[in-house]
PDB file of C-alpha atoms in Angstrom:
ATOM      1  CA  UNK A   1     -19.437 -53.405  25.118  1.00  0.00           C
ATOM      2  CA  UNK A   2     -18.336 -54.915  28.517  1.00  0.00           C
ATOM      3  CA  UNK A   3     -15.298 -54.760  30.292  1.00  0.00           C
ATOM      4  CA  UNK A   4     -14.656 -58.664  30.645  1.00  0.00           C
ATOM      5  CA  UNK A   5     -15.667 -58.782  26.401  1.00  0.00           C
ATOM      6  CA  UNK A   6     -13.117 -55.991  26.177  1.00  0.00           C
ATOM      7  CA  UNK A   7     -10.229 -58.150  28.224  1.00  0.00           C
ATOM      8  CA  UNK A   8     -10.875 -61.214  26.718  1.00  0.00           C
ATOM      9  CA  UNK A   9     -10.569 -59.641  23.027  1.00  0.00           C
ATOM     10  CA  UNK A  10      -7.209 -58.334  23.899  1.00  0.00           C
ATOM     11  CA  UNK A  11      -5.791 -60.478  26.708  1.00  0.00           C
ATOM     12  CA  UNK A  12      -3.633 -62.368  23.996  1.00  0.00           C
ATOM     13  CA  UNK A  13      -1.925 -58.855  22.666  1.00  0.00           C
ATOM     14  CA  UNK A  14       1.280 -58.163  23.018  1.00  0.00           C
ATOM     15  CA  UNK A  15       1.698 -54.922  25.279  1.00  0.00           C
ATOM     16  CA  UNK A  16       2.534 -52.410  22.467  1.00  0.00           C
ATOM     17  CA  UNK A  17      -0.244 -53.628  20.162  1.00  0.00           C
ATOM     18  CA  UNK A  18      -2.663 -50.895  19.301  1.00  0.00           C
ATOM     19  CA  UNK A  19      -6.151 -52.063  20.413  1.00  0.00           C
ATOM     20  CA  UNK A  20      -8.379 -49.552  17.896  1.00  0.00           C
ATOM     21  CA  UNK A  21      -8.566 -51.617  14.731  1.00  0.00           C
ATOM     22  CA  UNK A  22      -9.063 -54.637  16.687  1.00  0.00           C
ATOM     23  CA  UNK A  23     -12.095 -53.203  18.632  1.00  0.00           C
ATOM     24  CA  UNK A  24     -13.424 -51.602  14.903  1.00  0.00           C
ATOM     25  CA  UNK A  25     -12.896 -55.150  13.456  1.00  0.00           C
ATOM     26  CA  UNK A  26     -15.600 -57.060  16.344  1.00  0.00           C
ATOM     27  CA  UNK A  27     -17.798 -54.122  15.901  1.00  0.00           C
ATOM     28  CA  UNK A  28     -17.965 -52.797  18.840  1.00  0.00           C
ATOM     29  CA  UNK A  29     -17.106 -49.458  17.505  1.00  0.00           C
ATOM     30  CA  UNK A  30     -17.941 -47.972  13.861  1.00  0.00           C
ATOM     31  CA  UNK A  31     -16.987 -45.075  12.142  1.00  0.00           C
ATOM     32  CA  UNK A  32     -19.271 -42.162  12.146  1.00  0.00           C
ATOM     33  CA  UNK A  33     -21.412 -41.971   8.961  1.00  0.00           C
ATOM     34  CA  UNK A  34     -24.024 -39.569   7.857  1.00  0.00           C
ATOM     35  CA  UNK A  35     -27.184 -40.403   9.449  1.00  0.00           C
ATOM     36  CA  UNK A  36     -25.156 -40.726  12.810  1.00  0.00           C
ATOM     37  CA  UNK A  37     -23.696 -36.966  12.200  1.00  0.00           C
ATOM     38  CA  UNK A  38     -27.382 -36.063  11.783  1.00  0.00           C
ATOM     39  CA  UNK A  39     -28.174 -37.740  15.212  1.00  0.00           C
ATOM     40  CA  UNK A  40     -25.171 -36.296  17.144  1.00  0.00           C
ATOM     41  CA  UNK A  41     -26.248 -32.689  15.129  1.00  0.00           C
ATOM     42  CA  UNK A  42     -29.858 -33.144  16.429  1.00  0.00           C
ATOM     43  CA  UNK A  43     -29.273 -34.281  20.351  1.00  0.00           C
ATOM     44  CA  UNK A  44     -25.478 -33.292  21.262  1.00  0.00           C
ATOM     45  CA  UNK A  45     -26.732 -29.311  21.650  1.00  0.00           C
ATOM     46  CA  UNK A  46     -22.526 -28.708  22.201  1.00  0.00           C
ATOM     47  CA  UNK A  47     -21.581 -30.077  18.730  1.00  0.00           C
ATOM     48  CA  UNK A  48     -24.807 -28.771  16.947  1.00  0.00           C
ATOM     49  CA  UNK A  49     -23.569 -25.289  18.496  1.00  0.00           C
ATOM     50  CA  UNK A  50     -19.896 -25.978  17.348  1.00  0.00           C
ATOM     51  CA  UNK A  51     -21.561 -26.978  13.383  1.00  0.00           C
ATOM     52  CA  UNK A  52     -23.442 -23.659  13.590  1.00  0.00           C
ATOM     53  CA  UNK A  53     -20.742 -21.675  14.723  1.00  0.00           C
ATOM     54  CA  UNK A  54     -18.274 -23.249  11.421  1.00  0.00           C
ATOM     55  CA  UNK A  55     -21.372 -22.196   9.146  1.00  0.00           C
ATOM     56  CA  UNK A  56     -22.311 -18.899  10.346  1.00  0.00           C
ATOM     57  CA  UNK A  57     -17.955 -18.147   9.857  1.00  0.00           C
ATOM     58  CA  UNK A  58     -18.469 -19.681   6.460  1.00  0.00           C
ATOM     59  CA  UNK A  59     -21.145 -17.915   5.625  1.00  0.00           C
ATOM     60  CA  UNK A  60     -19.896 -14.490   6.407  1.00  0.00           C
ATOM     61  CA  UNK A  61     -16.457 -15.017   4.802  1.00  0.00           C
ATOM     62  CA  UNK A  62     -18.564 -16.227   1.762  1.00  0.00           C
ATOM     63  CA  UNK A  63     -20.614 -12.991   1.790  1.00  0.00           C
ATOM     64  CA  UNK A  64     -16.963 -10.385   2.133  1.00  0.00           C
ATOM     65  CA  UNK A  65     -15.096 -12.094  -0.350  1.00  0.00           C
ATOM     66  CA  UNK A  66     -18.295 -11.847  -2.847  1.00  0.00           C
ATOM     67  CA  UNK A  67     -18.493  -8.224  -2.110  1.00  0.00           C
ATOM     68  CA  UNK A  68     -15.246  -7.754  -2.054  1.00  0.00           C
ATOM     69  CA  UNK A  69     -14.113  -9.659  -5.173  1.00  0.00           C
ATOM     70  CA  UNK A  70     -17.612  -9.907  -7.500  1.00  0.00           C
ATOM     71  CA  UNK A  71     -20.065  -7.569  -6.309  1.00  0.00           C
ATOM     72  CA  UNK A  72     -18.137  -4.429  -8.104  1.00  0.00           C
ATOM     73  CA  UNK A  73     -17.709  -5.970 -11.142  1.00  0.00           C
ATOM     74  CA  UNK A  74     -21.354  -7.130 -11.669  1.00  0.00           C
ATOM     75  CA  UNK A  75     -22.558  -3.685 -10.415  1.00  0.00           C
ATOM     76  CA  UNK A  76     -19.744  -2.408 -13.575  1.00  0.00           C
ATOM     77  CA  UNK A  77     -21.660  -4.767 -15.929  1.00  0.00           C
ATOM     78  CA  UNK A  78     -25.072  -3.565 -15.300  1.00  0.00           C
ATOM     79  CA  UNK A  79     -24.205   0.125 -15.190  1.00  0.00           C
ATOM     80  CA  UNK A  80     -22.728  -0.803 -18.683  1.00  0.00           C
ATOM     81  CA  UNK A  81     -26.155  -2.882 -20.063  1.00  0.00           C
ATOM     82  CA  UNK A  82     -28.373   0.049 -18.848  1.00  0.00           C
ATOM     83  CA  UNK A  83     -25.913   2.947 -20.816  1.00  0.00           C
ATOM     84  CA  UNK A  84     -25.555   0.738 -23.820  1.00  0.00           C
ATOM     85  CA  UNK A  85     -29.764   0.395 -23.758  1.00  0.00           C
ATOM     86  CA  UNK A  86     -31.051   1.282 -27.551  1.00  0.00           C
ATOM     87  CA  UNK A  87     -27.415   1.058 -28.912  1.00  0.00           C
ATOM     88  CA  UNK A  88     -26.546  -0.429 -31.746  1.00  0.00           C
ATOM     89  CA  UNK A  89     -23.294  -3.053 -31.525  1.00  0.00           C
ATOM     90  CA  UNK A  90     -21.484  -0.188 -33.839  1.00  0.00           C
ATOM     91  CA  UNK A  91     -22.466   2.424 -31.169  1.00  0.00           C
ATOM     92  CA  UNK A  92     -21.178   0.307 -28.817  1.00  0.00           C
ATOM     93  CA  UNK A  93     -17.577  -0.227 -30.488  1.00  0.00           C
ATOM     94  CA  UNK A  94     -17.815   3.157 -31.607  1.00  0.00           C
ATOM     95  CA  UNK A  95     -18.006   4.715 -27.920  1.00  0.00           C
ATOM     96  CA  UNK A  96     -15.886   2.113 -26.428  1.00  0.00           C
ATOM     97  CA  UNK A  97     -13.415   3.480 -28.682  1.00  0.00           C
ATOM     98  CA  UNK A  98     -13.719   6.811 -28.313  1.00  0.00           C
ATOM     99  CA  UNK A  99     -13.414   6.755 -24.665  1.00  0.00           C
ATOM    100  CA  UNK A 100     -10.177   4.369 -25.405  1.00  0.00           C
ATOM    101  CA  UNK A 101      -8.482   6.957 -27.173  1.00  0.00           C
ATOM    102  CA  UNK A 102      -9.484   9.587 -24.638  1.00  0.00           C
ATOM    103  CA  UNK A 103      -8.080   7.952 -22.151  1.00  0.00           C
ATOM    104  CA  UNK A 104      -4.486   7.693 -23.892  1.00  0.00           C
ATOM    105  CA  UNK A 105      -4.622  10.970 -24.599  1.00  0.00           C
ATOM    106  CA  UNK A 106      -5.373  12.124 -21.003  1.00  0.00           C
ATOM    107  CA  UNK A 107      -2.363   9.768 -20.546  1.00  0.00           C
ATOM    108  CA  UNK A 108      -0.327  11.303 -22.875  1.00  0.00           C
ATOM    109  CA  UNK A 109      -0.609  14.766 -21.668  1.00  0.00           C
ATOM    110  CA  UNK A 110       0.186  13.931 -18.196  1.00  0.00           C
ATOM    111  CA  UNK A 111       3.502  12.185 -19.385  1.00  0.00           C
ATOM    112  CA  UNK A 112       4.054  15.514 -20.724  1.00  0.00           C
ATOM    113  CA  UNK A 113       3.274  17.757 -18.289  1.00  0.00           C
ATOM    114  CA  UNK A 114       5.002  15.362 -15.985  1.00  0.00           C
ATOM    115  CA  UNK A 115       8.220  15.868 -18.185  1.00  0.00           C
ATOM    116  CA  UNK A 116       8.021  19.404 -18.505  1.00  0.00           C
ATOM    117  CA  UNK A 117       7.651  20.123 -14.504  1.00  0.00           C
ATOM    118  CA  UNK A 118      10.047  17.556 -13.702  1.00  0.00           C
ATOM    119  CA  UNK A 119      13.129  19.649 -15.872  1.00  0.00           C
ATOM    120  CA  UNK A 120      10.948  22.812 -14.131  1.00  0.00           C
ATOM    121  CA  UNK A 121      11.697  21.522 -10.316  1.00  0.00           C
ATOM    122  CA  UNK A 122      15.167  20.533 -11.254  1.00  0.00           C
ATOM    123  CA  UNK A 123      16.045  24.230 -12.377  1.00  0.00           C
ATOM    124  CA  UNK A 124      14.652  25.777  -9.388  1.00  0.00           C
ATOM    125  CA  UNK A 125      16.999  22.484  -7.381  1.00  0.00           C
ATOM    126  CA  UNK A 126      14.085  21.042  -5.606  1.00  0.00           C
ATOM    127  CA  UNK A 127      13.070  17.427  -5.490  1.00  0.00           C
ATOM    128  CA  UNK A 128      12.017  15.875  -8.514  1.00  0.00           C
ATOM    129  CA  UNK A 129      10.057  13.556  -6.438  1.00  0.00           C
ATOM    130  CA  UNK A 130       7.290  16.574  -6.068  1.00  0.00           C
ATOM    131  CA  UNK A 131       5.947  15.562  -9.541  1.00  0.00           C
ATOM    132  CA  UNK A 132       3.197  13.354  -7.757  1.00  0.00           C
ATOM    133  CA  UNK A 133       1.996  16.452  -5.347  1.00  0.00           C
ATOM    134  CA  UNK A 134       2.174  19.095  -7.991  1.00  0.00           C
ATOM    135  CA  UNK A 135       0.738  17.518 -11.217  1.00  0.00           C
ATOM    136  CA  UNK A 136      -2.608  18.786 -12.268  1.00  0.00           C
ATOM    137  CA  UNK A 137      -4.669  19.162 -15.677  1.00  0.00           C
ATOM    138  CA  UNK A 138      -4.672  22.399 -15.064  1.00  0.00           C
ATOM    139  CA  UNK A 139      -1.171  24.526 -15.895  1.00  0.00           C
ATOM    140  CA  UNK A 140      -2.193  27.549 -13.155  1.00  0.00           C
ATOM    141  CA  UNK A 141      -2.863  24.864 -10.383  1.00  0.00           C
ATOM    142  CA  UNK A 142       0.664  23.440 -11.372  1.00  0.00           C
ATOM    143  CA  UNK A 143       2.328  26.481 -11.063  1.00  0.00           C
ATOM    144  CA  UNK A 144       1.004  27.575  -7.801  1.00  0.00           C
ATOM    145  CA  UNK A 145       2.077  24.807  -6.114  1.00  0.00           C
ATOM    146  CA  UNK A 146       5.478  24.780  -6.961  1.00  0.00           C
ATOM    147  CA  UNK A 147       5.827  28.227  -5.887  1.00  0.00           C
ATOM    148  CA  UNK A 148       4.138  27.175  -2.672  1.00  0.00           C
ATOM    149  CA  UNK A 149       6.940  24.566  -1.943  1.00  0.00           C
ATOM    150  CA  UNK A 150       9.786  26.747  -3.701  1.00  0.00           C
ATOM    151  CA  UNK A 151       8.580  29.402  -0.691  1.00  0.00           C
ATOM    152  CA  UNK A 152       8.554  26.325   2.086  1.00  0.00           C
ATOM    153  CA  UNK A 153      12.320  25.202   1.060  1.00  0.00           C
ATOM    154  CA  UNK A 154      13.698  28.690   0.846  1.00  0.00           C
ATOM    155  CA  UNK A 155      12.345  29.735   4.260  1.00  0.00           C
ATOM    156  CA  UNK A 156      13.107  26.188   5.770  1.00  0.00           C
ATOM    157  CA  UNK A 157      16.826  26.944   4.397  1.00  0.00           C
ATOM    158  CA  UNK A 158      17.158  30.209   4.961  1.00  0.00           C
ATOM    159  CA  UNK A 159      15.974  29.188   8.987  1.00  0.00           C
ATOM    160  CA  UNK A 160      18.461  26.651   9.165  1.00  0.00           C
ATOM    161  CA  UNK A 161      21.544  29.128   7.639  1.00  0.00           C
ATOM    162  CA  UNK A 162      20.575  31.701  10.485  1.00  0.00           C
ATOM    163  CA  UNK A 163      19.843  29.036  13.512  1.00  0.00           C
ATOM    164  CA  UNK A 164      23.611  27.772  12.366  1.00  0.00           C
ATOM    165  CA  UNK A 165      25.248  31.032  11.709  1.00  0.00           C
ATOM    166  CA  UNK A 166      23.401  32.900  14.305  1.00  0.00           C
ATOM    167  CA  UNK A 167      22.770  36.888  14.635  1.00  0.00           C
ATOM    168  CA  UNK A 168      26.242  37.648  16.109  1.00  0.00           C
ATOM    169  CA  UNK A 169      28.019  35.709  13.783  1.00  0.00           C
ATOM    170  CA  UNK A 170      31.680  37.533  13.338  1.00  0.00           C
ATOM    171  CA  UNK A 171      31.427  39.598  10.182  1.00  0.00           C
ATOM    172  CA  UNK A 172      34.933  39.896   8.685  1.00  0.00           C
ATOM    173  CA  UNK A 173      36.750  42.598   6.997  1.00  0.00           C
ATOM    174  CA  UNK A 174      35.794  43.626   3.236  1.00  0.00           C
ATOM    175  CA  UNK A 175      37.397  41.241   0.983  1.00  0.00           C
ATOM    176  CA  UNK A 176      38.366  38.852   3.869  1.00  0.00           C
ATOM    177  CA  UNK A 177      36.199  35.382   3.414  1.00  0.00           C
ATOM    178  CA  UNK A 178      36.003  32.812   7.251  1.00  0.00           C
ATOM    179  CA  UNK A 179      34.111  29.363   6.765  1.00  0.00           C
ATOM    180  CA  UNK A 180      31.275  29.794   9.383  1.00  0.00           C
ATOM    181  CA  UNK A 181      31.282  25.625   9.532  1.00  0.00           C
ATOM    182  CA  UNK A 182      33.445  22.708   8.459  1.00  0.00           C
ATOM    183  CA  UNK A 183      32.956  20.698   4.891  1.00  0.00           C
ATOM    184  CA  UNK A 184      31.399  17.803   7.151  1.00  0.00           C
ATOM    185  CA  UNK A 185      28.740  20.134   8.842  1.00  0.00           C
ATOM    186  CA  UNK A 186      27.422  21.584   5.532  1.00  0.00           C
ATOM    187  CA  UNK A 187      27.378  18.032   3.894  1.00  0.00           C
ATOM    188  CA  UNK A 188      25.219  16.719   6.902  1.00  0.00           C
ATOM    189  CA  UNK A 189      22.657  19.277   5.891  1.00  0.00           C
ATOM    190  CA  UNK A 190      21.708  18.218   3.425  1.00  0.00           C
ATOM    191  CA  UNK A 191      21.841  18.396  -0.749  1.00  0.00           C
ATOM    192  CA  UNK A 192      19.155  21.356  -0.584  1.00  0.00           C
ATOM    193  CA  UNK A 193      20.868  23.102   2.215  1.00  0.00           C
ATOM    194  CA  UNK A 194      24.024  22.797   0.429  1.00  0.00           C
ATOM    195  CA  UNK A 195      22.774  23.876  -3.009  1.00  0.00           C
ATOM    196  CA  UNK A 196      21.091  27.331  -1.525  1.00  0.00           C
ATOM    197  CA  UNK A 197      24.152  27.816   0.620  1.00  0.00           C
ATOM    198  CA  UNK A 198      26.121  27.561  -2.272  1.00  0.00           C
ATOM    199  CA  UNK A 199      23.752  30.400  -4.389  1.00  0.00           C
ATOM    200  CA  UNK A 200      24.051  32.818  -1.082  1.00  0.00           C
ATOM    201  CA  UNK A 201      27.899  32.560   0.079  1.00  0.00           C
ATOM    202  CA  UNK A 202      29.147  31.289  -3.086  1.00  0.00           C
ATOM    203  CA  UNK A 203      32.963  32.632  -1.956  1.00  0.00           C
ATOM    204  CA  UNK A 204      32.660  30.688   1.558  1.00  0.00           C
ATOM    205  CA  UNK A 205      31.313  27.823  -0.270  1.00  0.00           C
ATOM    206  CA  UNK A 206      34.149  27.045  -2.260  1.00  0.00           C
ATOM    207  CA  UNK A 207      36.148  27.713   0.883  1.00  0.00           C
ATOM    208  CA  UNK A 208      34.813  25.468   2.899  1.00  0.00           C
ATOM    209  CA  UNK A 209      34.641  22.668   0.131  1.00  0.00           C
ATOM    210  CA  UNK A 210      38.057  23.007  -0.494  1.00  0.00           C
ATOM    211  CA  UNK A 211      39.405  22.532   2.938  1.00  0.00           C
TER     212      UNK A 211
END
């Protein structure tokens, strides 16, 4: 298109007219279609690199969200044709539900054991919330390792009675009980703290919480 074609189309538009549908309308500029994407794709080496680029990203997101998303459950399906080989569809159901009721069973017994430990932890006053660490099929196991963490809270307690108290701490007369810290200094210690405190100075305890 040339210039003076280009002024004499718009010379009789107003100012704030917008010139693109006019110059679409003549023809002197179309729309992209295919065949002209194609051309542009096979001469324009910049936007041929940007197309790449877009499909190569495409491609690879494609590939992660397959393995990510479908990949384990075919790989599920065929393990499950290849151990079901030779079966009968009664074998099938009758396995299927075998390993169903195993399963709530397995289910079961952790819900008790879970119970069970749970009242355990609470009588020996530490956190409930060790369920998850301590659970195991096996009782033995179970017991172990709540006298693992019994031993880490007594010794973590007893360290923090004798870094508050001290060695030199003023030992008072037979029969005469002192608070060795305020109501608010034992309370910022802690329930635990407080609760094996209370087992060890039970006398000073009540002192203490009652001024």
């Amino acid at each position: 298109m040339l210039k003076s074609e280009l002024i004499e189309l718009i010379k009789e538009m107003e100012d704030d007219s917008n010139i693109d549908e006019v110059i679409l309308g003549q023809g002197f500029a179309k729309p992209i279609d295919l065949e002209g994407f194609k051309d542009l794709l096979a001469n324009n080496q910049e936007i041929k690199g940007y197309h790449t680029s877009l499909l190569d990203s495409a491609v690879s997101k494609g590939v992660e969200s397959f393995k990510k998303n479908k990949m384990p459950k075919y790989i599920e399906e065929e393990i499950k044709k290849k151990s079901n080989e030779g079966k009968t569809p009664e074998q099938i159901e009758l396995e299927e539900l075998k390993n169903t009721i195993a399963n709530m069973q397995k289910e079961k017994a952790r819900a008790e054991l879970s119970s069970k430990y749970i009242k355990i932890l609470g009588k020996k006053k530490l956190p409930t919330e060790l369920i998850d660490f301590i659970l195991n099929d096996d009782e033995t196991v179970i017991d172990n390792n709540i006298t693992k963490f019994e031993t880490l809270f007594n010794t973590y307690v007893d360290n923090g009675i004798k870094s508050r108290i001290g060695d030199n701490t003023y030992t008072p007369p037979k029969g005469q009980t002192v608070k060795s810290m305020t109501k608010q200094e034992l309370l910022a210690k802690g329930v635990i703290f407080a609760s094996q405190f209370q087992q060890d100075n039970p006398e000073e305890y009540k002192l203490i919480m009652n001024s």
